Structure formats: C-alpha cells, structure tokens
Amino acid sequence: MGREQEGGPVSAAGLRALPVTVPPAVFTRLPVTGVRAQLRAVGVVWHRDLLRLLSEPVRVATALLQPLLFLFALGGGLGSLTRSAYGVPYQTFVYAGALAMPVVFASIGAASSIVWDREFGFLREMLVAPVSRTAVVAGKCLGGMTTGLFQGTLVLALAGAVGVPYEPRLMLTLLVYMALLAFTFSCFGVLVAARMRSVQSFMALTQMVVQPLFFLSGALFPLSRLPGWLAVATRFDPLTYAVDPIRRAVLGTVGAATAAPGVTWGGYLVPVWLELLLVLASGSCMLWAASRAFRRG
C-alpha cells in the first residue's frame, strides 16, 4: 500500500508505531476489617468518651453531690439513731450504697452521648465506618464503664472519713466490684440509648428505671427482716447483687459482718461469687442486646 495521506486513516502498522503512554498505577488501600481493626475502633470510641469526661469537670462535681449528701447529711443525721441497730455508725453502713450510686448513675449517663451523636449526625458516620457495630457498642460500654469507675473512685477516696480503713486488699476488692457494676449499667445505658431519639426521653426513662432499682437494692437499709413484698422485690433487683458484696466486704473489714447477713433465697445464703456472676451475666446479656439493637438500627 502507498503512504497514508495526512489526515487519512491510519494502518495497523502505523498504530503499532505510535507511542503508548501507560498511566501510573494507582493503589487503593482497602480498609482492614480484622480483629486488630475492631480493637482499634473500640479504643477510639473509648478514648473519645474519656476526653469528654476529662473536659467536663462540672459534670464530675455534680455527680458527687448525691453520694456526699447520703454519707454526711443523711448518715450524720441518722448515725446516732442506728448504731445500736447495725452495730456500726450509719455512715459506715450506708457507705456501700454511696459507692454504688455514682457508679450506676455516671455509667448510665455516659450513654447519653449516643443520643447527642444521633441528633447531630455523628452516630451515622460511626456506624458506616468499616468496622462492626459490635465494636462501636463495646467502645461505648467501655467508655461508660470508665466514667462510672472514675466517679466511684472519688467516693472510695473518702473511705477514711466514714470509718472504713484504707486496707490495700479491701480497696482492690472494691475497685473490682465497682468495675463490674459499672460495666453492667453502662451496657444498660447503651441498650436504652440505642432506641432513644432525644436526650430528654433518655434521661426520663433511665431515671424511672434506676431510681426504684437503687432504693430496692438495700443500699440504704439492711435486707433482713423486710416486709414480704419488699423482700421479694429486693431479690429480683439486679442491683441488690452488686451492693451486697460491697457491703459485706466493707463491714467484714471493720468487724461488723453481722450487720450485712447477705442475700438469701429461702434459707440459702447466696455466696458472693454467685452474686457477682449474676451481675456479670446481666451485663453480658445487655451488651448482646445493645449490639443487636444497633445492627437493626
């Protein structure tokens, strides 16, 4: 064939002679979805809640108001009237309830950030991230647990003011009990927050549930010689099985174990290990339910 005319069709040989420009390779890093990524997501969510706690000192101070009133106002006022009944000052007796109160309320209150995040759209961004929703839920529960444990530790520091010695073994035991309590009620708070659309509804519902649980747990009175209906209600209260080990540890250390005879089922004295197992089982069930709720959401 003759030479191609300028602007005419190009032959196959001419196509082979044309320079070929290969674009540079573009590598896209796919998100890692393994165990390491899930643990990192848990840590990020937990760290965010920790920063929120440390940036709100007023929140910490107000959470301590109620337990301090129970210890020094109510306990001081009733102390002279109850020494003969309990064998110890009422401040010492009620110290278990004063420890449990900030742990419970702070652990649940930390979950309110979920409702805020939903209102402002940040929760949706977390849920579409390339990590499982279980990791997000676990991070929120860990954040609430840390918040509750932090608040309880501040009250634990006041043990000496109400006649509770700073024995290392007792302090370590109480920290373990409080951590378990904080985990359970943090999971409860996350479970409730998973379906709430406003902070007002969340706070109203949690207060409606937690206030009866607290007053029926024996935090303010002994569990022996209760009226029939009240004795039954305390046995069905999961918080009872968290307050009782704390009280038994405290009063056993100060030599007043008879003031805390423990929880009984009929004539069976429930051991501490079984009480703690019930609390852990309750928290685990609520963690599972919260994960399910977020998956459906």
PDB file of N, CA, C and O in Angstrom, residues 212-266:
ATOM      1  N   PRO A 212     -36.015   3.289  91.282  1.00  0.00           N
ATOM      2  CA  PRO A 212     -36.549   2.148  92.042  1.00  0.00           C
ATOM      3  C   PRO A 212     -35.513   1.049  92.272  1.00  0.00           C
ATOM      4  O   PRO A 212     -35.489   0.442  93.350  1.00  0.00           O
ATOM      5  N   LEU A 213     -34.664   0.785  91.275  1.00  0.00           N
ATOM      6  CA  LEU A 213     -33.637  -0.240  91.460  1.00  0.00           C
ATOM      7  C   LEU A 213     -32.706   0.120  92.611  1.00  0.00           C
ATOM      8  O   LEU A 213     -32.318  -0.741  93.409  1.00  0.00           O
ATOM      9  N   PHE A 214     -32.345   1.385  92.700  1.00  0.00           N
ATOM     10  CA  PHE A 214     -31.424   1.808  93.751  1.00  0.00           C
ATOM     11  C   PHE A 214     -32.064   1.690  95.127  1.00  0.00           C
ATOM     12  O   PHE A 214     -31.466   1.151  96.065  1.00  0.00           O
ATOM     13  N   PHE A 215     -33.297   2.147  95.279  1.00  0.00           N
ATOM     14  CA  PHE A 215     -33.934   2.129  96.596  1.00  0.00           C
ATOM     15  C   PHE A 215     -34.336   0.716  97.028  1.00  0.00           C
ATOM     16  O   PHE A 215     -34.459   0.449  98.218  1.00  0.00           O
ATOM     17  N   LEU A 216     -34.525  -0.195  96.054  1.00  0.00           N
ATOM     18  CA  LEU A 216     -34.879  -1.569  96.400  1.00  0.00           C
ATOM     19  C   LEU A 216     -33.661  -2.468  96.565  1.00  0.00           C
ATOM     20  O   LEU A 216     -33.811  -3.641  96.897  1.00  0.00           O
ATOM     21  N   SER A 217     -32.463  -1.922  96.347  1.00  0.00           N
ATOM     22  CA  SER A 217     -31.258  -2.751  96.376  1.00  0.00           C
ATOM     23  C   SER A 217     -30.716  -2.976  97.777  1.00  0.00           C
ATOM     24  O   SER A 217     -29.756  -3.739  97.949  1.00  0.00           O
ATOM     25  N   GLY A 218     -31.278  -2.320  98.785  1.00  0.00           N
ATOM     26  CA  GLY A 218     -30.722  -2.398 100.120  1.00  0.00           C
ATOM     27  C   GLY A 218     -29.552  -1.465 100.321  1.00  0.00           C
ATOM     28  O   GLY A 218     -28.771  -1.631 101.258  1.00  0.00           O
ATOM     29  N   ALA A 219     -29.416  -0.473  99.440  1.00  0.00           N
ATOM     30  CA  ALA A 219     -28.322   0.481  99.577  1.00  0.00           C
ATOM     31  C   ALA A 219     -28.464   1.323 100.837  1.00  0.00           C
ATOM     32  O   ALA A 219     -27.463   1.761 101.401  1.00  0.00           O
ATOM     33  N   LEU A 220     -29.700   1.524 101.298  1.00  0.00           N
ATOM     34  CA  LEU A 220     -29.934   2.405 102.439  1.00  0.00           C
ATOM     35  C   LEU A 220     -30.444   1.678 103.671  1.00  0.00           C
ATOM     36  O   LEU A 220     -30.617   2.306 104.718  1.00  0.00           O
ATOM     37  N   PHE A 221     -30.699   0.371 103.562  1.00  0.00           N
ATOM     38  CA  PHE A 221     -31.242  -0.372 104.704  1.00  0.00           C
ATOM     39  C   PHE A 221     -30.806  -1.832 104.590  1.00  0.00           C
ATOM     40  O   PHE A 221     -30.474  -2.305 103.505  1.00  0.00           O
ATOM     41  N   PRO A 222     -30.790  -2.548 105.696  1.00  0.00           N
ATOM     42  CA  PRO A 222     -30.414  -3.967 105.644  1.00  0.00           C
ATOM     43  C   PRO A 222     -31.503  -4.799 104.987  1.00  0.00           C
ATOM     44  O   PRO A 222     -32.686  -4.427 104.982  1.00  0.00           O
ATOM     45  N   LEU A 223     -31.116  -5.947 104.437  1.00  0.00           N
ATOM     46  CA  LEU A 223     -32.059  -6.799 103.720  1.00  0.00           C
ATOM     47  C   LEU A 223     -32.781  -7.785 104.629  1.00  0.00           C
ATOM     48  O   LEU A 223     -33.670  -8.495 104.178  1.00  0.00           O
ATOM     49  N   SER A 224     -32.394  -7.840 105.893  1.00  0.00           N
ATOM     50  CA  SER A 224     -33.054  -8.762 106.825  1.00  0.00           C
ATOM     51  C   SER A 224     -34.291  -8.115 107.436  1.00  0.00           C
ATOM     52  O   SER A 224     -34.379  -6.890 107.561  1.00  0.00           O
ATOM     53  N   ARG A 225     -35.252  -8.956 107.774  1.00  0.00           N
ATOM     54  CA  ARG A 225     -36.487  -8.537 108.438  1.00  0.00           C
ATOM     55  C   ARG A 225     -37.270  -7.485 107.638  1.00  0.00           C
ATOM     56  O   ARG A 225     -37.815  -6.534 108.188  1.00  0.00           O
ATOM     57  N   LEU A 226     -37.329  -7.682 106.330  1.00  0.00           N
ATOM     58  CA  LEU A 226     -38.133  -6.797 105.487  1.00  0.00           C
ATOM     59  C   LEU A 226     -39.549  -7.339 105.368  1.00  0.00           C
ATOM     60  O   LEU A 226     -39.777  -8.544 105.516  1.00  0.00           O
ATOM     61  N   PRO A 227     -40.539  -6.474 105.093  1.00  0.00           N
ATOM     62  CA  PRO A 227     -41.884  -6.975 104.783  1.00  0.00           C
ATOM     63  C   PRO A 227     -41.848  -7.916 103.579  1.00  0.00           C
ATOM     64  O   PRO A 227     -40.948  -7.834 102.731  1.00  0.00           O
ATOM     65  N   GLY A 228     -42.851  -8.791 103.496  1.00  0.00           N
ATOM     66  CA  GLY A 228     -42.835  -9.836 102.478  1.00  0.00           C
ATOM     67  C   GLY A 228     -42.672  -9.324 101.066  1.00  0.00           C
ATOM     68  O   GLY A 228     -41.793  -9.789 100.319  1.00  0.00           O
ATOM     69  N   TRP A 229     -43.483  -8.344 100.664  1.00  0.00           N
ATOM     70  CA  TRP A 229     -43.416  -7.851  99.287  1.00  0.00           C
ATOM     71  C   TRP A 229     -42.088  -7.163  99.001  1.00  0.00           C
ATOM     72  O   TRP A 229     -41.534  -7.291  97.904  1.00  0.00           O
ATOM     73  N   LEU A 230     -41.556  -6.456  99.995  1.00  0.00           N
ATOM     74  CA  LEU A 230     -40.290  -5.758  99.796  1.00  0.00           C
ATOM     75  C   LEU A 230     -39.124  -6.744  99.715  1.00  0.00           C
ATOM     76  O   LEU A 230     -38.193  -6.560  98.926  1.00  0.00           O
ATOM     77  N   ALA A 231     -39.191  -7.807 100.502  1.00  0.00           N
ATOM     78  CA  ALA A 231     -38.143  -8.829 100.444  1.00  0.00           C
ATOM     79  C   ALA A 231     -38.111  -9.495  99.076  1.00  0.00           C
ATOM     80  O   ALA A 231     -37.031  -9.745  98.517  1.00  0.00           O
ATOM     81  N   VAL A 232     -39.276  -9.765  98.509  1.00  0.00           N
ATOM     82  CA  VAL A 232     -39.331 -10.374  97.172  1.00  0.00           C
ATOM     83  C   VAL A 232     -38.791  -9.407  96.120  1.00  0.00           C
ATOM     84  O   VAL A 232     -38.028  -9.794  95.230  1.00  0.00           O
ATOM     85  N   ALA A 233     -39.165  -8.130  96.218  1.00  0.00           N
ATOM     86  CA  ALA A 233     -38.721  -7.143  95.229  1.00  0.00           C
ATOM     87  C   ALA A 233     -37.211  -6.991  95.241  1.00  0.00           C
ATOM     88  O   ALA A 233     -36.576  -6.869  94.187  1.00  0.00           O
ATOM     89  N   THR A 234     -36.604  -7.008  96.432  1.00  0.00           N
ATOM     90  CA  THR A 234     -35.147  -6.856  96.500  1.00  0.00           C
ATOM     91  C   THR A 234     -34.433  -8.043  95.854  1.00  0.00           C
ATOM     92  O   THR A 234     -33.365  -7.874  95.264  1.00  0.00           O
ATOM     93  N   ARG A 235     -35.016  -9.232  95.939  1.00  0.00           N
ATOM     94  CA  ARG A 235     -34.374 -10.405  95.345  1.00  0.00           C
ATOM     95  C   ARG A 235     -34.421 -10.385  93.828  1.00  0.00           C
ATOM     96  O   ARG A 235     -33.594 -11.022  93.171  1.00  0.00           O
ATOM     97  N   PHE A 236     -35.377  -9.672  93.250  1.00  0.00           N
ATOM     98  CA  PHE A 236     -35.468  -9.572  91.802  1.00  0.00           C
ATOM     99  C   PHE A 236     -34.743  -8.339  91.261  1.00  0.00           C
ATOM    100  O   PHE A 236     -34.740  -8.113  90.048  1.00  0.00           O
ATOM    101  N   ASP A 237     -34.144  -7.564  92.129  1.00  0.00           N
ATOM    102  CA  ASP A 237     -33.422  -6.361  91.732  1.00  0.00           C
ATOM    103  C   ASP A 237     -31.966  -6.732  91.441  1.00  0.00           C
ATOM    104  O   ASP A 237     -31.238  -7.170  92.338  1.00  0.00           O
ATOM    105  N   PRO A 238     -31.492  -6.558  90.196  1.00  0.00           N
ATOM    106  CA  PRO A 238     -30.095  -6.930  89.899  1.00  0.00           C
ATOM    107  C   PRO A 238     -29.075  -6.095  90.655  1.00  0.00           C
ATOM    108  O   PRO A 238     -27.961  -6.558  90.927  1.00  0.00           O
ATOM    109  N   LEU A 239     -29.446  -4.875  91.023  1.00  0.00           N
ATOM    110  CA  LEU A 239     -28.517  -4.024  91.756  1.00  0.00           C
ATOM    111  C   LEU A 239     -28.269  -4.550  93.167  1.00  0.00           C
ATOM    112  O   LEU A 239     -27.206  -4.277  93.753  1.00  0.00           O
ATOM    113  N   THR A 240     -29.205  -5.308  93.710  1.00  0.00           N
ATOM    114  CA  THR A 240     -29.019  -5.906  95.030  1.00  0.00           C
ATOM    115  C   THR A 240     -27.768  -6.762  95.076  1.00  0.00           C
ATOM    116  O   THR A 240     -27.012  -6.747  96.058  1.00  0.00           O
ATOM    117  N   TYR A 241     -27.521  -7.499  93.986  1.00  0.00           N
ATOM    118  CA  TYR A 241     -26.400  -8.435  93.958  1.00  0.00           C
ATOM    119  C   TYR A 241     -25.065  -7.742  93.667  1.00  0.00           C
ATOM    120  O   TYR A 241     -24.030  -8.411  93.621  1.00  0.00           O
ATOM    121  N   ALA A 242     -25.099  -6.435  93.462  1.00  0.00           N
ATOM    122  CA  ALA A 242     -23.866  -5.659  93.357  1.00  0.00           C
ATOM    123  C   ALA A 242     -23.587  -4.896  94.644  1.00  0.00           C
ATOM    124  O   ALA A 242     -22.428  -4.763  95.052  1.00  0.00           O
ATOM    125  N   VAL A 243     -24.641  -4.394  95.298  1.00  0.00           N
ATOM    126  CA  VAL A 243     -24.457  -3.644  96.545  1.00  0.00           C
ATOM    127  C   VAL A 243     -24.081  -4.582  97.685  1.00  0.00           C
ATOM    128  O   VAL A 243     -23.230  -4.247  98.528  1.00  0.00           O
ATOM    129  N   ASP A 244     -24.684  -5.759  97.730  1.00  0.00           N
ATOM    130  CA  ASP A 244     -24.436  -6.669  98.852  1.00  0.00           C
ATOM    131  C   ASP A 244     -22.972  -7.104  98.959  1.00  0.00           C
ATOM    132  O   ASP A 244     -22.411  -7.078 100.065  1.00  0.00           O
ATOM    133  N   PRO A 245     -22.282  -7.490  97.876  1.00  0.00           N
ATOM    134  CA  PRO A 245     -20.858  -7.824  98.027  1.00  0.00           C
ATOM    135  C   PRO A 245     -20.012  -6.655  98.514  1.00  0.00           C
ATOM    136  O   PRO A 245     -19.068  -6.850  99.292  1.00  0.00           O
ATOM    137  N   ILE A 246     -20.345  -5.440  98.068  1.00  0.00           N
ATOM    138  CA  ILE A 246     -19.597  -4.267  98.527  1.00  0.00           C
ATOM    139  C   ILE A 246     -19.781  -4.086 100.029  1.00  0.00           C
ATOM    140  O   ILE A 246     -18.815  -3.868 100.774  1.00  0.00           O
ATOM    141  N   ARG A 247     -21.029  -4.205 100.488  1.00  0.00           N
ATOM    142  CA  ARG A 247     -21.292  -4.027 101.926  1.00  0.00           C
ATOM    143  C   ARG A 247     -20.642  -5.135 102.752  1.00  0.00           C
ATOM    144  O   ARG A 247     -20.082  -4.876 103.823  1.00  0.00           O
ATOM    145  N   ARG A 248     -20.710  -6.354 102.273  1.00  0.00           N
ATOM    146  CA  ARG A 248     -20.098  -7.461 103.027  1.00  0.00           C
ATOM    147  C   ARG A 248     -18.584  -7.290 103.126  1.00  0.00           C
ATOM    148  O   ARG A 248     -17.974  -7.608 104.150  1.00  0.00           O
ATOM    149  N   ALA A 249     -17.973  -6.766 102.064  1.00  0.00           N
ATOM    150  CA  ALA A 249     -16.527  -6.536 102.112  1.00  0.00           C
ATOM    151  C   ALA A 249     -16.181  -5.420 103.096  1.00  0.00           C
ATOM    152  O   ALA A 249     -15.235  -5.541 103.886  1.00  0.00           O
ATOM    153  N   VAL A 250     -16.963  -4.335 103.075  1.00  0.00           N
ATOM    154  CA  VAL A 250     -16.682  -3.198 103.952  1.00  0.00           C
ATOM    155  C   VAL A 250     -16.906  -3.565 105.411  1.00  0.00           C
ATOM    156  O   VAL A 250     -16.029  -3.358 106.270  1.00  0.00           O
ATOM    157  N   LEU A 251     -18.084  -4.117 105.723  1.00  0.00           N
ATOM    158  CA  LEU A 251     -18.401  -4.403 107.122  1.00  0.00           C
ATOM    159  C   LEU A 251     -17.596  -5.577 107.651  1.00  0.00           C
ATOM    160  O   LEU A 251     -17.312  -5.643 108.856  1.00  0.00           O
ATOM    161  N   GLY A 252     -17.221  -6.499 106.777  1.00  0.00           N
ATOM    162  CA  GLY A 252     -16.351  -7.577 107.232  1.00  0.00           C
ATOM    163  C   GLY A 252     -14.981  -7.076 107.642  1.00  0.00           C
ATOM    164  O   GLY A 252     -14.364  -7.604 108.573  1.00  0.00           O
ATOM    165  N   THR A 253     -14.509  -6.031 106.978  1.00  0.00           N
ATOM    166  CA  THR A 253     -13.206  -5.468 107.300  1.00  0.00           C
ATOM    167  C   THR A 253     -13.221  -4.720 108.628  1.00  0.00           C
ATOM    168  O   THR A 253     -12.245  -4.749 109.384  1.00  0.00           O
ATOM    169  N   VAL A 254     -14.339  -4.041 108.933  1.00  0.00           N
ATOM    170  CA  VAL A 254     -14.414  -3.263 110.181  1.00  0.00           C
ATOM    171  C   VAL A 254     -14.936  -4.108 111.339  1.00  0.00           C
ATOM    172  O   VAL A 254     -15.204  -3.579 112.417  1.00  0.00           O
ATOM    173  N   GLY A 255     -15.111  -5.415 111.132  1.00  0.00           N
ATOM    174  CA  GLY A 255     -15.542  -6.294 112.207  1.00  0.00           C
ATOM    175  C   GLY A 255     -17.010  -6.231 112.534  1.00  0.00           C
ATOM    176  O   GLY A 255     -17.407  -6.470 113.678  1.00  0.00           O
ATOM    177  N   ALA A 256     -17.840  -5.915 111.539  1.00  0.00           N
ATOM    178  CA  ALA A 256     -19.282  -5.838 111.766  1.00  0.00           C
ATOM    179  C   ALA A 256     -20.019  -6.651 110.710  1.00  0.00           C
ATOM    180  O   ALA A 256     -21.007  -6.195 110.134  1.00  0.00           O
ATOM    181  N   ALA A 257     -19.533  -7.852 110.434  1.00  0.00           N
ATOM    182  CA  ALA A 257     -20.119  -8.679 109.388  1.00  0.00           C
ATOM    183  C   ALA A 257     -21.564  -9.045 109.678  1.00  0.00           C
ATOM    184  O   ALA A 257     -22.346  -9.281 108.758  1.00  0.00           O
ATOM    185  N   THR A 258     -21.953  -9.088 110.950  1.00  0.00           N
ATOM    186  CA  THR A 258     -23.329  -9.450 111.287  1.00  0.00           C
ATOM    187  C   THR A 258     -24.327  -8.398 110.823  1.00  0.00           C
ATOM    188  O   THR A 258     -25.518  -8.687 110.704  1.00  0.00           O
ATOM    189  N   ALA A 259     -23.854  -7.173 110.559  1.00  0.00           N
ATOM    190  CA  ALA A 259     -24.749  -6.130 110.065  1.00  0.00           C
ATOM    191  C   ALA A 259     -25.076  -6.312 108.593  1.00  0.00           C
ATOM    192  O   ALA A 259     -25.958  -5.636 108.066  1.00  0.00           O
ATOM    193  N   ALA A 260     -24.372  -7.211 107.914  1.00  0.00           N
ATOM    194  CA  ALA A 260     -24.632  -7.497 106.497  1.00  0.00           C
ATOM    195  C   ALA A 260     -24.766  -9.002 106.320  1.00  0.00           C
ATOM    196  O   ALA A 260     -23.829  -9.672 105.866  1.00  0.00           O
ATOM    197  N   PRO A 261     -25.908  -9.577 106.697  1.00  0.00           N
ATOM    198  CA  PRO A 261     -26.053 -11.045 106.640  1.00  0.00           C
ATOM    199  C   PRO A 261     -26.092 -11.606 105.230  1.00  0.00           C
ATOM    200  O   PRO A 261     -25.972 -12.808 105.034  1.00  0.00           O
ATOM    201  N   GLY A 262     -26.243 -10.736 104.213  1.00  0.00           N
ATOM    202  CA  GLY A 262     -26.241 -11.205 102.831  1.00  0.00           C
ATOM    203  C   GLY A 262     -27.630 -11.480 102.294  1.00  0.00           C
ATOM    204  O   GLY A 262     -28.635 -11.429 103.015  1.00  0.00           O
ATOM    205  N   VAL A 263     -27.699 -11.788 101.015  1.00  0.00           N
ATOM    206  CA  VAL A 263     -28.952 -12.090 100.333  1.00  0.00           C
ATOM    207  C   VAL A 263     -29.259 -13.570 100.492  1.00  0.00           C
ATOM    208  O   VAL A 263     -28.376 -14.421 100.338  1.00  0.00           O
ATOM    209  N   THR A 264     -30.494 -13.865 100.798  1.00  0.00           N
ATOM    210  CA  THR A 264     -30.912 -15.261 100.953  1.00  0.00           C
ATOM    211  C   THR A 264     -32.047 -15.568  99.989  1.00  0.00           C
ATOM    212  O   THR A 264     -32.890 -14.713  99.711  1.00  0.00           O
ATOM    213  N   TRP A 265     -32.036 -16.802  99.483  1.00  0.00           N
ATOM    214  CA  TRP A 265     -33.147 -17.342  98.690  1.00  0.00           C
ATOM    215  C   TRP A 265     -33.781 -18.440  99.539  1.00  0.00           C
ATOM    216  O   TRP A 265     -33.250 -19.546  99.608  1.00  0.00           O
ATOM    217  N   GLY A 266     -34.873 -18.101 100.172  1.00  0.00           N
ATOM    218  CA  GLY A 266     -35.425 -19.030 101.141  1.00  0.00           C
ATOM    219  C   GLY A 266     -34.473 -19.093 102.318  1.00  0.00           C
ATOM    220  O   GLY A 266     -34.213 -18.102 102.991  1.00  0.00           O
TER     221      GLY A 266
END
